[in-house]
Amino acid sequence: MSEHAQSKAAVARCAFCGKLNRLDLSRLRDGPKCAECHRPIRLDRPVKVTDADFDTVISGTEAPVVVDFYADWCGPCRMMAPTLDEFAHDRTGEVLVLKLDTEANRATAARFGIRGIPTIIAFRAGKESRRHVGMADRRVLDALVA
Ligand SMILES: [Zn+2]
């Protein structure tokens, strides 16, 4: 059996030093550490992405990805945050959950035609697969990657 068939490659930014790390979501039990600063990389919570690393993260991740396009001033985004946190926690190792601040990262938001927030976009193999505009409950989030 090829290694490729089993791996769930993902790219995630270290929350401490900002280094982009390549990981295997199927081996999270090993407790992945940042290649640069050696601190743990936590994927059981949404990971921030920016204009600078969005394409690298999406194209380097084979596992399903869910991106929350949000803004700090957006009330529904804040209300949805605990649901997204729970989703990321429960689906750790299966789904890479990302957050993109649309105010600070306008290029990516414009490229995906984000008009209302929150907008949640699911990606598979680097391509948009599904999209939900407006607050999403847990059922909607699960359906996006079903
Ligand atoms: Zn680091």
XYZ file of C-alpha atoms and ligand atoms in Angstrom:
147
model
C 0.000 0.000 0.000
C 1.426 3.359 -0.923
C 2.160 5.889 1.750
C 0.185 8.429 -0.189
C -3.034 6.451 0.192
C -2.864 6.705 3.961
C -1.450 10.132 4.532
C -3.666 13.107 5.163
C -1.174 15.799 4.407
C -1.871 19.246 5.787
C -0.099 22.560 6.117
C -0.580 24.686 9.203
C 1.027 27.787 10.634
C 2.706 27.551 14.042
C 0.767 29.765 16.475
C 3.982 30.669 18.281
C 6.591 31.495 15.618
C 4.540 31.656 12.396
C 6.468 28.926 10.574
C 4.438 26.930 8.043
C 4.655 23.240 8.904
C 3.770 20.195 6.833
C 1.888 17.640 8.892
C 0.092 14.348 8.553
C -3.388 14.568 10.050
C -3.514 10.790 10.428
C -0.561 10.929 12.834
C -1.655 13.670 15.225
C -1.370 11.274 18.124
C 2.389 11.596 17.768
C 1.972 15.181 19.020
C 3.320 17.211 16.103
C 5.833 19.902 16.931
C 6.907 22.948 14.989
C 10.029 22.329 12.906
C 11.291 25.795 13.794
C 10.530 26.411 17.491
C 9.624 22.838 18.541
C 6.494 23.926 20.344
C 3.323 21.846 19.837
C 1.085 22.472 16.878
C -2.548 22.364 17.915
C -5.061 21.439 15.249
C -7.965 20.893 17.646
C -8.895 24.549 17.245
C -9.259 26.845 14.224
C -5.898 27.903 12.764
C -5.480 31.426 11.367
C -4.646 31.869 7.705
C -3.718 35.073 5.877
C -3.355 36.372 2.328
C 0.314 35.376 2.544
C -0.164 31.694 3.336
C -3.693 30.884 2.144
C -2.729 29.245 -1.164
C 0.151 27.301 0.379
C -2.082 25.906 3.122
C -5.007 25.036 0.827
C -2.925 23.481 -1.945
C -0.747 21.573 0.516
C -3.659 20.002 2.398
C -5.181 16.754 1.128
C -7.635 16.423 3.997
C -10.925 18.351 3.838
C -10.551 22.001 4.833
C -13.158 24.359 6.273
C -12.414 28.080 6.231
C -14.404 30.604 8.278
C -14.270 34.013 6.570
C -15.010 36.367 9.463
C -14.368 39.822 10.917
C -13.884 40.906 14.515
C -16.777 43.401 14.358
C -19.203 40.760 13.073
C -21.670 39.717 15.789
C -22.870 36.517 14.095
C -19.206 35.514 13.588
C -18.583 35.846 17.318
C -21.751 33.937 18.120
C -20.656 31.152 15.802
C -17.101 30.929 17.185
C -17.836 28.363 19.938
C -19.560 26.088 17.405
C -16.547 26.330 15.091
C -14.198 25.627 18.013
C -16.218 22.554 18.959
C -16.279 21.373 15.345
C -12.482 21.738 15.063
C -12.024 19.869 18.330
C -14.365 16.990 17.466
C -13.061 16.548 13.905
C -9.347 16.847 14.729
C -7.368 14.612 12.397
C -10.143 14.532 9.800
C -10.761 18.157 8.915
C -8.423 21.147 8.961
C -10.376 24.140 10.303
C -9.100 27.608 9.390
C -10.100 31.206 10.105
C -9.468 34.134 7.805
C -9.955 37.712 9.016
C -11.561 39.369 5.974
C -10.612 42.888 7.137
C -6.913 42.101 7.393
C -6.829 39.793 4.354
C -8.917 41.542 1.724
C -7.179 40.008 -1.287
C -8.260 36.470 -0.423
C -11.753 37.604 0.596
C -12.122 39.431 -2.729
C -10.815 36.490 -4.725
C -13.523 34.264 -3.264
C -16.189 36.934 -3.695
C -17.024 37.150 -0.008
C -19.937 39.572 0.306
C -21.494 38.569 3.595
C -19.844 37.217 6.706
C -19.585 34.764 8.140
C -19.053 32.752 4.974
C -17.789 29.208 5.423
C -16.108 27.539 2.467
C -15.112 23.878 2.322
C -12.178 22.801 0.141
C -11.186 19.379 -1.125
C -7.851 18.756 -2.825
C -7.267 22.485 -3.134
C -10.625 23.300 -4.743
C -13.767 24.868 -3.304
C -16.329 22.112 -2.820
C -19.125 23.714 -0.808
C -20.038 27.094 0.607
C -22.395 28.398 3.281
C -23.207 32.080 3.772
C -24.378 33.218 7.205
C -24.187 31.638 10.635
C -23.664 27.910 10.530
C -24.727 25.483 13.218
C -22.986 22.195 13.861
C -25.177 20.295 11.409
C -24.267 22.718 8.595
C -20.545 22.456 9.382
C -20.647 18.649 9.349
C -22.614 18.685 6.066
C -19.996 20.915 4.417
C -17.424 18.114 4.680
C -19.796 15.141 4.397
Zn 6.992 27.427 15.736
